[in-house]
Coordinates of C-alpha atoms in Angstrom, one line a residue:
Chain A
X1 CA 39.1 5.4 4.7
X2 CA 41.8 4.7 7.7
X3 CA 40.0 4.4 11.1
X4 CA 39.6 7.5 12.6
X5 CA 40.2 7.0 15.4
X6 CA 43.5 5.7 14.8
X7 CA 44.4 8.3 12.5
X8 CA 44.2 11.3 15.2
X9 CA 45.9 9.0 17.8
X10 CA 43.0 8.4 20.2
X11 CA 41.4 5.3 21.6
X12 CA 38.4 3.6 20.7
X13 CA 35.2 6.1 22.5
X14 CA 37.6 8.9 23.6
X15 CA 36.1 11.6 25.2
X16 CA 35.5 14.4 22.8
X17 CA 37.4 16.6 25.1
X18 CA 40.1 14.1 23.9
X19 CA 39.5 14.1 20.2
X20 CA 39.2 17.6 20.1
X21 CA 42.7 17.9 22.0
X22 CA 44.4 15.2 19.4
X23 CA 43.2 17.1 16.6
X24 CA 44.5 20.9 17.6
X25 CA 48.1 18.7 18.2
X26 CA 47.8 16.7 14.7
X27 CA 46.8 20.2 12.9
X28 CA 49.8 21.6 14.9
X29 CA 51.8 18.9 13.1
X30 CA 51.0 19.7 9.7
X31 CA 50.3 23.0 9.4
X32 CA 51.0 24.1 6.3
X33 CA 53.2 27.3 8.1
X34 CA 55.6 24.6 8.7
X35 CA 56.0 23.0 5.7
X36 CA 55.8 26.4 3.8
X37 CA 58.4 26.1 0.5
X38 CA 59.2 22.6 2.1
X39 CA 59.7 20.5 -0.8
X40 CA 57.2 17.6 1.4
X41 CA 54.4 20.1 1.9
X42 CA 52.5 17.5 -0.5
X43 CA 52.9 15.2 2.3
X44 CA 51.8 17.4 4.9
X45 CA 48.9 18.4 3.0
X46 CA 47.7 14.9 2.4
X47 CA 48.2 13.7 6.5
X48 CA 46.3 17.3 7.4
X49 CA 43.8 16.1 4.6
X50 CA 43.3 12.3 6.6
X51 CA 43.0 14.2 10.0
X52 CA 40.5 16.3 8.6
X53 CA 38.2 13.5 7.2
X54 CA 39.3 11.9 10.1
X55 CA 38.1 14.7 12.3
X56 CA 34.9 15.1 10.0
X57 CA 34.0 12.0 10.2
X58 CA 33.7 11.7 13.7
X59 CA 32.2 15.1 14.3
X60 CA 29.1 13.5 12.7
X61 CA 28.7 10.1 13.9
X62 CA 30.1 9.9 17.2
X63 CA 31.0 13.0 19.0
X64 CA 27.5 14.4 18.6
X65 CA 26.4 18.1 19.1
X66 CA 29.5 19.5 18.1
X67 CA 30.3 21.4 15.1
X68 CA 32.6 23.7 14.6
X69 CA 34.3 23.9 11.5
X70 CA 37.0 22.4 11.0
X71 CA 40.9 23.3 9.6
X72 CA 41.1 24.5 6.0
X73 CA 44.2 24.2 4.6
X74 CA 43.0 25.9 1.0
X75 CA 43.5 29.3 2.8
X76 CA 47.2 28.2 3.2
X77 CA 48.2 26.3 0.2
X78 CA 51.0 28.4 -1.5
X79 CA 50.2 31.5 -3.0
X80 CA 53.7 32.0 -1.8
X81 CA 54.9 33.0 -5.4
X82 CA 53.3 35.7 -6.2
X83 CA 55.3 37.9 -7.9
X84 CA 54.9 41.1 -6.0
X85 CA 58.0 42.7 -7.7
X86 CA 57.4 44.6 -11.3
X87 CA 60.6 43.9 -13.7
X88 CA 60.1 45.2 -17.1
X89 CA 61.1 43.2 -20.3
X90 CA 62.3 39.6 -20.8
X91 CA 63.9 38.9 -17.7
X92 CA 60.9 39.7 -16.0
X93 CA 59.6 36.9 -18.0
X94 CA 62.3 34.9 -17.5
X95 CA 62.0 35.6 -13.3
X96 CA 58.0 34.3 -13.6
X97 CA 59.1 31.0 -15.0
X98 CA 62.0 30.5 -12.7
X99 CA 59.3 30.5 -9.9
X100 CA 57.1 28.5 -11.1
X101 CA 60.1 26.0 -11.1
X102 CA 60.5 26.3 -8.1
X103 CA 57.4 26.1 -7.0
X104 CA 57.1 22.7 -8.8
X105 CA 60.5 21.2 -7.1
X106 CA 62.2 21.9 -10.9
X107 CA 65.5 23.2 -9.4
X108 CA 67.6 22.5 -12.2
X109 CA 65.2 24.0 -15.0
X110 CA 65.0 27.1 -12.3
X111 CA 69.2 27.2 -12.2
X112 CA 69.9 26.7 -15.6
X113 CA 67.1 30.0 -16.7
X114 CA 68.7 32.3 -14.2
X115 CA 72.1 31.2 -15.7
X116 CA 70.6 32.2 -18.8
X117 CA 70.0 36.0 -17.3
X118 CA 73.1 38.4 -17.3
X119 CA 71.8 41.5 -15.4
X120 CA 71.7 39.9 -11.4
X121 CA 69.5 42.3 -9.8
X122 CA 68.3 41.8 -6.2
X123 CA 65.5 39.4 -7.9
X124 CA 68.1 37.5 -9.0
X125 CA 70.3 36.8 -6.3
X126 CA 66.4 36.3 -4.4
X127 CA 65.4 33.5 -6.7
X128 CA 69.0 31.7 -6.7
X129 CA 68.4 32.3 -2.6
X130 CA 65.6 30.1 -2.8
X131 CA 66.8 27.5 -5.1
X132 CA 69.4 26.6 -2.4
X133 CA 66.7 26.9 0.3
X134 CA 64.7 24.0 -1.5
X135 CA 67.6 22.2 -1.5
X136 CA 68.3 22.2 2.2
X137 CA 71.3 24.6 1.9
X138 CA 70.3 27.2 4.1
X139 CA 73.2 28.7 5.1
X140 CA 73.5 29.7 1.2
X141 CA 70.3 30.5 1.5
X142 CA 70.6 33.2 3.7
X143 CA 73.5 34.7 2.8
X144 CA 72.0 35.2 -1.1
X145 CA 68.3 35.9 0.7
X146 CA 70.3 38.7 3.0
X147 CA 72.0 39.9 0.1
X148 CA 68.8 40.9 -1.8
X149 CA 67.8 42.5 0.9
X150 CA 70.2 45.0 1.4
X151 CA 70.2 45.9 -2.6
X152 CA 66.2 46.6 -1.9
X153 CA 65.5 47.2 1.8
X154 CA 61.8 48.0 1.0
X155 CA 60.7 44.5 -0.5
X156 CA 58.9 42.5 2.1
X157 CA 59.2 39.1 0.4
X158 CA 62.8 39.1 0.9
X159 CA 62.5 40.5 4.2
X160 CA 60.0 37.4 5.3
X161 CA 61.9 34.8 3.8
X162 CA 65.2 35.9 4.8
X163 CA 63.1 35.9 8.9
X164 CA 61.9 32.5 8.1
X165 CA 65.6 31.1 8.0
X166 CA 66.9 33.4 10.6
X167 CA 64.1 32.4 12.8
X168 CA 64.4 28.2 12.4
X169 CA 66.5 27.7 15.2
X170 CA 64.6 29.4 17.1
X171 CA 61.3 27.9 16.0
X172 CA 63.3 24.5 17.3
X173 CA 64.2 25.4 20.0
X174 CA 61.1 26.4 21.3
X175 CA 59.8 22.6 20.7
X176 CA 63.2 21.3 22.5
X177 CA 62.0 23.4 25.4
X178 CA 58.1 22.9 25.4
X179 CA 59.0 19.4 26.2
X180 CA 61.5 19.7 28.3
X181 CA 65.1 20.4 27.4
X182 CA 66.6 21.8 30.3
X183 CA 69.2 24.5 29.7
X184 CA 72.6 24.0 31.8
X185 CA 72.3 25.5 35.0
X186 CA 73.5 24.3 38.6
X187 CA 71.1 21.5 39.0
X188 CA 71.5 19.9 35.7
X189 CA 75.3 20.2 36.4
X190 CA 74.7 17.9 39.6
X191 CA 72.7 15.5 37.5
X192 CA 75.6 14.9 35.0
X193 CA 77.8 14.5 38.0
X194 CA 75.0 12.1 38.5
X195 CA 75.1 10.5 35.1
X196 CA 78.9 10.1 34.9
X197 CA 78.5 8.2 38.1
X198 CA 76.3 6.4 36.7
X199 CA 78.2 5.4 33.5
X200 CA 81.0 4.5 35.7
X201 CA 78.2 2.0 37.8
X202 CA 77.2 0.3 34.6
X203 CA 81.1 -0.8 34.0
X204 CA 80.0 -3.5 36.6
Chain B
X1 CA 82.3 12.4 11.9
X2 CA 81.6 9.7 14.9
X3 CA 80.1 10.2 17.7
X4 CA 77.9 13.1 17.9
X5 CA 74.2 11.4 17.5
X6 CA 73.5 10.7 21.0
X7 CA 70.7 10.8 22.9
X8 CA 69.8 12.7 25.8
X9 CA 70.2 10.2 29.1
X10 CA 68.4 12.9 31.5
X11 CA 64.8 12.8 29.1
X12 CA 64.8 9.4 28.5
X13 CA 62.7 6.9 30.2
X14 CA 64.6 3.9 32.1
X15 CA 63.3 1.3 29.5
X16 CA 64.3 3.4 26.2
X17 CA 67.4 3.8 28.2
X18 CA 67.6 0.4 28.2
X19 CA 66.4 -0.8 24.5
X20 CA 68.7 1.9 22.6
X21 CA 71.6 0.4 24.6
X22 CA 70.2 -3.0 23.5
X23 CA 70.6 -1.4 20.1
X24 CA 74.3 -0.6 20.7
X25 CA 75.1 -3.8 21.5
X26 CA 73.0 -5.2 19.2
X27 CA 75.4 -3.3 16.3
X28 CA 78.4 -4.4 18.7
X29 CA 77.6 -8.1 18.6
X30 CA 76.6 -8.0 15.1
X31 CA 80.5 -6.6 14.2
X32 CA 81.1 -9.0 16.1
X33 CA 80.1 -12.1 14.7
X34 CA 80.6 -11.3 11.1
X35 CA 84.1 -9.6 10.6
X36 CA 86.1 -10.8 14.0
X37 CA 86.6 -8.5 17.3
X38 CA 88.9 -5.9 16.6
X39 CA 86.3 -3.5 14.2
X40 CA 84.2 -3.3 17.3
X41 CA 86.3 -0.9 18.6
X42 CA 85.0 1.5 16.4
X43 CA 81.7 1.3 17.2
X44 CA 79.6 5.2 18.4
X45 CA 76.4 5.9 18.9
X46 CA 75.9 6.8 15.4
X47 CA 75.3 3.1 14.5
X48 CA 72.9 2.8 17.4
X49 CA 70.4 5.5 15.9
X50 CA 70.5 4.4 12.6
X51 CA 69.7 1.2 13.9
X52 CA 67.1 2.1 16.0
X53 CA 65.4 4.8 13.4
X54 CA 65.3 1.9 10.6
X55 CA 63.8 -0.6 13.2
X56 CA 61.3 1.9 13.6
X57 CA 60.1 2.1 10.6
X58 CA 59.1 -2.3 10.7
X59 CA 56.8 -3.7 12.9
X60 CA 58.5 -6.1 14.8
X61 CA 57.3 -9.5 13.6
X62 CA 59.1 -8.2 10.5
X63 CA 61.9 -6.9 12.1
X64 CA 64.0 -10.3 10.4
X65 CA 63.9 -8.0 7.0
X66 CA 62.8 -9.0 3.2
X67 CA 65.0 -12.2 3.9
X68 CA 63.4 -13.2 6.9
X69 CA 66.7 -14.9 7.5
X70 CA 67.3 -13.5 11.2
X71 CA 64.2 -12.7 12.7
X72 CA 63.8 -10.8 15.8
X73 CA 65.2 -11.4 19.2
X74 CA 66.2 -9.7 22.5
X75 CA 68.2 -11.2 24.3
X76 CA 70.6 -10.6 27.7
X77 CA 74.1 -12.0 27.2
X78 CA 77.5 -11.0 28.4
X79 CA 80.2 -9.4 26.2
X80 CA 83.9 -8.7 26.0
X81 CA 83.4 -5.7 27.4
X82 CA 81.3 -6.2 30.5
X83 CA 82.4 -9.6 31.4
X84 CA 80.5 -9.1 34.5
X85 CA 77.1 -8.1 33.8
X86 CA 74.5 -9.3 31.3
X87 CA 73.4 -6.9 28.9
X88 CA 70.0 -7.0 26.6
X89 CA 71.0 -7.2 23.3
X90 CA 68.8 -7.2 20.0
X91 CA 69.3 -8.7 16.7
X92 CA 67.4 -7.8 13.6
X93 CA 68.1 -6.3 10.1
X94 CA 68.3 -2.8 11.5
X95 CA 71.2 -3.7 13.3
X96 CA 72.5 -5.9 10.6
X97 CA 72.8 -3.2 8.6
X98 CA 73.7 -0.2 10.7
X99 CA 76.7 -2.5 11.6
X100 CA 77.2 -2.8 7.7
X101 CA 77.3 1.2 7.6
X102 CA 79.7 1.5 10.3
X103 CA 82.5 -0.9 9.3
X104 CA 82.0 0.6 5.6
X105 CA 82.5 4.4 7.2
X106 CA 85.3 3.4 9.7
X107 CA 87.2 1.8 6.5
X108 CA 87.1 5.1 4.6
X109 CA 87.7 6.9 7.8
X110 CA 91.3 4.8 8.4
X111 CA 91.6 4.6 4.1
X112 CA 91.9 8.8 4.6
X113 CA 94.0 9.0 7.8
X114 CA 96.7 6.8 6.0
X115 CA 96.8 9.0 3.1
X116 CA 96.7 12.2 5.3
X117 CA 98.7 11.6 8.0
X118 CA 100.7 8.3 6.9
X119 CA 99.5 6.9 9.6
X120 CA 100.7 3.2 10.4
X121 CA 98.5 2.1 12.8
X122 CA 95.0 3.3 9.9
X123 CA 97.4 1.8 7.2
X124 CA 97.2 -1.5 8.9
X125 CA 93.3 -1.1 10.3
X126 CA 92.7 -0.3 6.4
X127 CA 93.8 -3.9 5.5
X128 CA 92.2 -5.3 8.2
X129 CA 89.1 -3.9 7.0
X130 CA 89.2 -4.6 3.5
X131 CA 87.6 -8.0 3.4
X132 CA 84.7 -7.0 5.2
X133 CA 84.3 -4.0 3.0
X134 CA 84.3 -5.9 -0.4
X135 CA 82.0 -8.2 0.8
X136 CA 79.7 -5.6 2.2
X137 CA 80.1 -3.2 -0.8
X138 CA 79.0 -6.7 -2.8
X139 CA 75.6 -7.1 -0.9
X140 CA 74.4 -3.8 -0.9
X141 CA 76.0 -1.9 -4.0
X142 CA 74.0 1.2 -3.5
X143 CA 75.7 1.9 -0.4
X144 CA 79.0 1.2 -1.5
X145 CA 79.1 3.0 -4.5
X146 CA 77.0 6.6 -2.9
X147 CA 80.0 6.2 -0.3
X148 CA 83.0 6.3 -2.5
X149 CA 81.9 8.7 -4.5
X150 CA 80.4 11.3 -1.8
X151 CA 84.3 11.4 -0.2
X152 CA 85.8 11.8 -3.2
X153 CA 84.2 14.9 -3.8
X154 CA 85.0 15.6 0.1
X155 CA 88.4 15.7 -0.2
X156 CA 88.4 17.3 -3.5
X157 CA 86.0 20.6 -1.4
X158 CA 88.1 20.6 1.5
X159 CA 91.4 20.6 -1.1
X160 CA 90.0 23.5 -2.6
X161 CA 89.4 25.1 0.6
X162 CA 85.6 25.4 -0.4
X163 CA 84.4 28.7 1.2
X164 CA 80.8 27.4 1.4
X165 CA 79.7 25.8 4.1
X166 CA 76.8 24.3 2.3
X167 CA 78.9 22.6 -0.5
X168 CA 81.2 21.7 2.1
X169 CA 78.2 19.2 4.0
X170 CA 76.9 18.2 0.8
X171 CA 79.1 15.0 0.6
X172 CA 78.4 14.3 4.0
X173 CA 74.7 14.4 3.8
X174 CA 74.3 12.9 0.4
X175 CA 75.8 10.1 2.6
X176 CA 73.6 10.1 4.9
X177 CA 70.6 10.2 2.8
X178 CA 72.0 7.0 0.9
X179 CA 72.3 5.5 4.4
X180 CA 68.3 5.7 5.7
X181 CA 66.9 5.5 2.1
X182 CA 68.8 1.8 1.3
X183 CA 68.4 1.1 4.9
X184 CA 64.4 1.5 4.3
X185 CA 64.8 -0.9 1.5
X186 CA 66.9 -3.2 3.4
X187 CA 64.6 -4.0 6.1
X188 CA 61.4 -3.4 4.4
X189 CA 62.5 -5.1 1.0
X190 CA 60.4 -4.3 -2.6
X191 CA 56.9 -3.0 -1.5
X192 CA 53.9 -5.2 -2.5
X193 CA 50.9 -3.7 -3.8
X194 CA 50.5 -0.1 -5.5
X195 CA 49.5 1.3 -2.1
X196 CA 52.5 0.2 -0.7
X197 CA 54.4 1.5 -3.4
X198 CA 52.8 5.2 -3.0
X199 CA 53.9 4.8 0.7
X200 CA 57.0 3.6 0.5
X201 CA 57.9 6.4 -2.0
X202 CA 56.8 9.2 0.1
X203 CA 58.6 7.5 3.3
X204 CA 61.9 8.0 0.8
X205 CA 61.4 11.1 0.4
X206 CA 61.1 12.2 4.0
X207 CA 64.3 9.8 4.8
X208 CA 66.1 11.8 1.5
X209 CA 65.4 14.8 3.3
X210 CA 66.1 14.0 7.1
X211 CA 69.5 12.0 6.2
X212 CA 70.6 15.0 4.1
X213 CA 69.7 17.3 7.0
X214 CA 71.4 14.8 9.6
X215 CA 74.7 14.5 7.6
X216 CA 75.1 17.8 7.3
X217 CA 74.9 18.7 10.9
X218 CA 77.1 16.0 11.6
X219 CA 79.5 17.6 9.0
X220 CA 79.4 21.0 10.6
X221 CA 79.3 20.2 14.0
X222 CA 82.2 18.7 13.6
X223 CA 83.7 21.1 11.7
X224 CA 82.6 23.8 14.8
X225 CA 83.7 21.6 17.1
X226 CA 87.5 21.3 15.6
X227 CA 87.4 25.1 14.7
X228 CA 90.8 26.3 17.1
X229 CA 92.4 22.9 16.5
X230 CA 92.0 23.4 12.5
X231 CA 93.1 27.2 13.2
X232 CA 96.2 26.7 15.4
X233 CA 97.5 23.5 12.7
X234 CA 96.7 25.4 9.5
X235 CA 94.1 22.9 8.6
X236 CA 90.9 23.4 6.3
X237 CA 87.5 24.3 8.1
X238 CA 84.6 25.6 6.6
X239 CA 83.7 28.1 8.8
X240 CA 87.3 29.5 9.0
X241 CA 86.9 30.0 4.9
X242 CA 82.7 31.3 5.1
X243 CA 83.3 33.9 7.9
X244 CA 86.9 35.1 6.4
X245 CA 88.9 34.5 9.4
X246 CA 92.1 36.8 9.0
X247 CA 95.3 36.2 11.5
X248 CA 96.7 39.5 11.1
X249 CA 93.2 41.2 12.9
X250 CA 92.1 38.9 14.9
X251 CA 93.1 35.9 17.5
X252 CA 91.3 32.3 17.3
X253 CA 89.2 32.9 19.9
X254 CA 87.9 36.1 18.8
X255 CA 87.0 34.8 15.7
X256 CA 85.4 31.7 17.3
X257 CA 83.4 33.9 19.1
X258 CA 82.5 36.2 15.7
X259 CA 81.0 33.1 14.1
X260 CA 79.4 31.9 17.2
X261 CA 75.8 33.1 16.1
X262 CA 75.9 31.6 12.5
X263 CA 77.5 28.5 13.7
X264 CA 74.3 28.6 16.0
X265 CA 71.7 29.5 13.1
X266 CA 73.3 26.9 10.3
X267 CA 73.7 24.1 12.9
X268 CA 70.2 24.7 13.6
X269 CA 68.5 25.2 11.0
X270 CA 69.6 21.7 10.2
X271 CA 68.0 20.2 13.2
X272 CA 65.0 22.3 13.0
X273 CA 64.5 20.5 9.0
X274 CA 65.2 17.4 10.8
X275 CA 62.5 17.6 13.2
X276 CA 59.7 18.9 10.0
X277 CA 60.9 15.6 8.4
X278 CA 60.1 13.4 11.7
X279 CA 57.0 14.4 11.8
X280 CA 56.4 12.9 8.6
X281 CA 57.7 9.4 9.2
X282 CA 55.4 7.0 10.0
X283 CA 57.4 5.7 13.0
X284 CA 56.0 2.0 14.3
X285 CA 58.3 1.7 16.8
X286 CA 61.1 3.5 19.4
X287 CA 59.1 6.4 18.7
X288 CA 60.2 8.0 22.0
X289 CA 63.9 6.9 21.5
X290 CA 63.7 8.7 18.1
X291 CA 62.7 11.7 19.5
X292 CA 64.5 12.2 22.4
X293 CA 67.8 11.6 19.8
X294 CA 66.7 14.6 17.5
X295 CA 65.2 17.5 19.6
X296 CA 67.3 16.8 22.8
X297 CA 70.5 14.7 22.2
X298 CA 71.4 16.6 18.9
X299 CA 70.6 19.8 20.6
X300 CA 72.4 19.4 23.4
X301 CA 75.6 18.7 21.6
X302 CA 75.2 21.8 19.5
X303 CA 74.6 23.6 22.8
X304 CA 78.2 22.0 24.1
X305 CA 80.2 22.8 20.7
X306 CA 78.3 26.4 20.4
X307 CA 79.6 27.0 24.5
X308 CA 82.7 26.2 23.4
X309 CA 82.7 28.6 20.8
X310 CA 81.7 31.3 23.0
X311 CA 84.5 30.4 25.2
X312 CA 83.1 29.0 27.7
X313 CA 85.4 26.6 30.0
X314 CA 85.5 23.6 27.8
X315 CA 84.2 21.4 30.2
X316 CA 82.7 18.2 28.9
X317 CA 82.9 19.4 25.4
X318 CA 81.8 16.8 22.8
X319 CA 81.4 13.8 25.5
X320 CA 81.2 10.9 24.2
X321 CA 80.7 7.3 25.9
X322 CA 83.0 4.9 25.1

């Protein structure tokens, strides 16, 4: 096992005020919300995983007296496929695999059985949506993911994950801001006057 | 696709200030000394984060890389370009290399504007440049070969008029992937041991995944940031095909504003992958540098090209430093 103390960030004897804080940020991290359908969720896991024994550890030997439970990431793993829809005969079949494809990463097994499917329903065009979210292509993503929705308003799964892409800029920019990114206004546009002067200085 | 991976001045302490301009001139002098002063002139800040996000992923006492052969140093020396004032300048493989990515880009870059635009002035840069490129493309093959392929395919999208702005980055951040995960094995060399191994496979992975991201938000903002120049000359631009812009109904600003909010939600949603990957890396060094580079520099500049989208008086759009 890594030192715990290194592996939540904290000095040697830090208060447990201090560990306690380290470990909400670290669980922040690599909360399995974030990674959600992120083909390195495995990664996150495994560093939420260290901070946990991490955190464990040090709950019973050295910040003594408190014990409150700490993070379960079971509650989060996956579960995310599901199949909530009902699609009669083989293509419903045919649909379970595909998500278990691409559940496991297996994008091109997961293409090349929807290929295989001629009816494209709204489960269709949801699954090929997600393919191309796995792959980092989410503007292909949405448009397919948006497209199921509006050929069946009523399922929620579509509904969530078409949020989930509409919402990542967002979900950015909210970090950008929390530590600091100033928006333009009049001040900031003094301090690039500021900062072109300043380039200029550093010609000499 | 220079220039738009900068960092944020305003955030950044004074001494990161100073060490990722130590970077830049660390790629500078590095141009420098192995191909002959003209390429520097194409130097960005591009070249500086690479350099600076591979060095952080070494310790410095093996900053020198696998061969050992340079070794680490910062130094303050004066330059061409600031005849007057010393400036701290580092050498290690990082730089090495992101020089190595640079001159192999701006080749391609000039190898393209010849064949576009007939261009004497690239014809004659291309020439220039070719030496240096075969003996780069020699020493790291992976690199090379990733690069020549990836803008093939680019040029055969863009002929096409691909109307998907996806396929359209894909090139660009398959590029970009190839650029982090062989500059990983560049300054880190074959792992030792089978815990290394396990590490260094699942440090790929995240690089794989942030370069992709990276390239493809440099694609696109690029192609948002050229959007009324493509429309008023008739060129190809990915957003022009995606959002159906159609002369007859509407004028080029109208449209530019019409895309504004998906220019805004795919630009993002590249950066917001970017920063999920970061937080995987195990950075050893620069950490604040790094950073600063993808949740305020890159935002800012999407903030800038998305501005002038909207209209806005296009102050200061896409600044870059020379």
């Amino acid at each position: 096992m890594r030192d715990p103390y290194e592996v939540l960030g904290v000095p040697q004897g830090a208060s447990e005020e201090e560990i306690k804080a380290a470990y909400r940020e670290l669980v922040k991290k690599y909360h399995p919300d974030k990674y959600q359908n992120n083909p390195l969720a495995d990664l996150a896991e495994e560093k939420l995983r260290e901070v946990n024994e991490a955190y464990e550890y040090l709950e019973k030997h050295g910040m003594g007296g408190y014990s409150n439970g700490t993070y379960q990431s079971g509650g989060y793993s996956s579960g995310s496929y599901q199949s909530s829809s009902s699609y009669s005969g083989n293509d419903a079949y045919v649909y379970q695999q595909v998500r278990r494809d691409i559940d496991a990463g297996r994008l091109a097994d997961a293409e090349a059985a929807l290929a295989g499917v001629s009816i494209r329903n709204a489960e269709w065009i949801f699954l090929s949506g997600m393919i191309s979210y796995k792959r980092g292509m989410y503007d292909d993503a949405y448009a397919k993911i948006d497209q199921a929705c509006n050929m069946d308003p009523s399922n929620f799964e579509y509904q969530r994950a078409r949020n989930t892409i509409a919402q990542m800029g967002n979900r950015y920019r909210n970090v950008s801001q929390g530590q600091g990114y100033n928006y333009e206004d009049a001040f900031c546009q003094a301090c690039q006057c500021y900062l072109c002067a300043d380039c200029c200085c550093n010609c000499f | 696709m220079f220039g738009y991976v900068t960092c944020d001045k305003a955030e950044l302490k004074m001494k990161d200030w100073e060490r990722y301009n130590a970077y830049y001139c660390g790629v500078c002098k590095s141009i420098g000394a192995r191909f002959g002063q003209i390429p520097r002139m194409i130097l960005t800040f591009d070249a500086a984060f690479i350099a600076v996000l591979l060095a952080g992923l070494t310790d410095e006492e093996a900053a020198g890389g696998p061969s050992g052969s340079g070794g680490y140093s910062l130094r303050s020396e004066r330059c061409i370009a600031h005849p007057l004032k010393e400036k701290l300048v580092v050498r290690e493989e990082a730089v090495d290399y992101a020089a190595d990515v640079m001159l192999l880009l701006a080749y391609y870059k000039m190898e393209d504007d010849r064949q576009d635009e007939h261009s004497l002035k690239a014809a004659s840069a291309e020439r220039y440049l070719r030496g240096a490129k075969s003996r780069i493309e020699k020493q790291r093959p992976g690199l090379g070969e990733v690069l020549a392929a990836q803008l093939t395919r680019q040029s055969a999208l863009e002929a096409q008029k691909c109307a998907s702005c996806d396929q359209a980055a894909d090139p660009t951040g398959k590029i970009m992937e190839a650029v982090f995960c062989e500059g990983l094995k560049a300054v880190r060399g074959e792992p030792a041991g089978e815990q290394e191994v396990r590490r260094t496979d699942a440090q790929l992975r995240v690089l794989t995944q942030l370069g992709y991201q990276l390239g493809r938000w440099i694609y696109l903002i690029d192609a948002a940031d050229d959007l009324g120049e493509d429309i008023a000359k008739g060129g190809y631009n990915p957003f022009k095909e995606r959002f159906l812009y159609d002369p007859a109904s509407e004028t080029k600003e109208d449209f530019s504003k019409r895309v504004h909010d998906d220019a805004e939600r795919i630009l993002l949603s590249c950066l917001a992958d970017m920063a999920d990957c970061l937080d995987l890396l195990e950075i050893r060094r620069h950490t604040d540098i790094i950073k600063n580079v993808v949740q305020f520099g890159l935002l800012r500049q999407t903030d800038t090209v998305l501005e002038k989208l909207a209209g806005a008086a296009p102050h200061a759009a896409n600044e870059r430093k020379d």
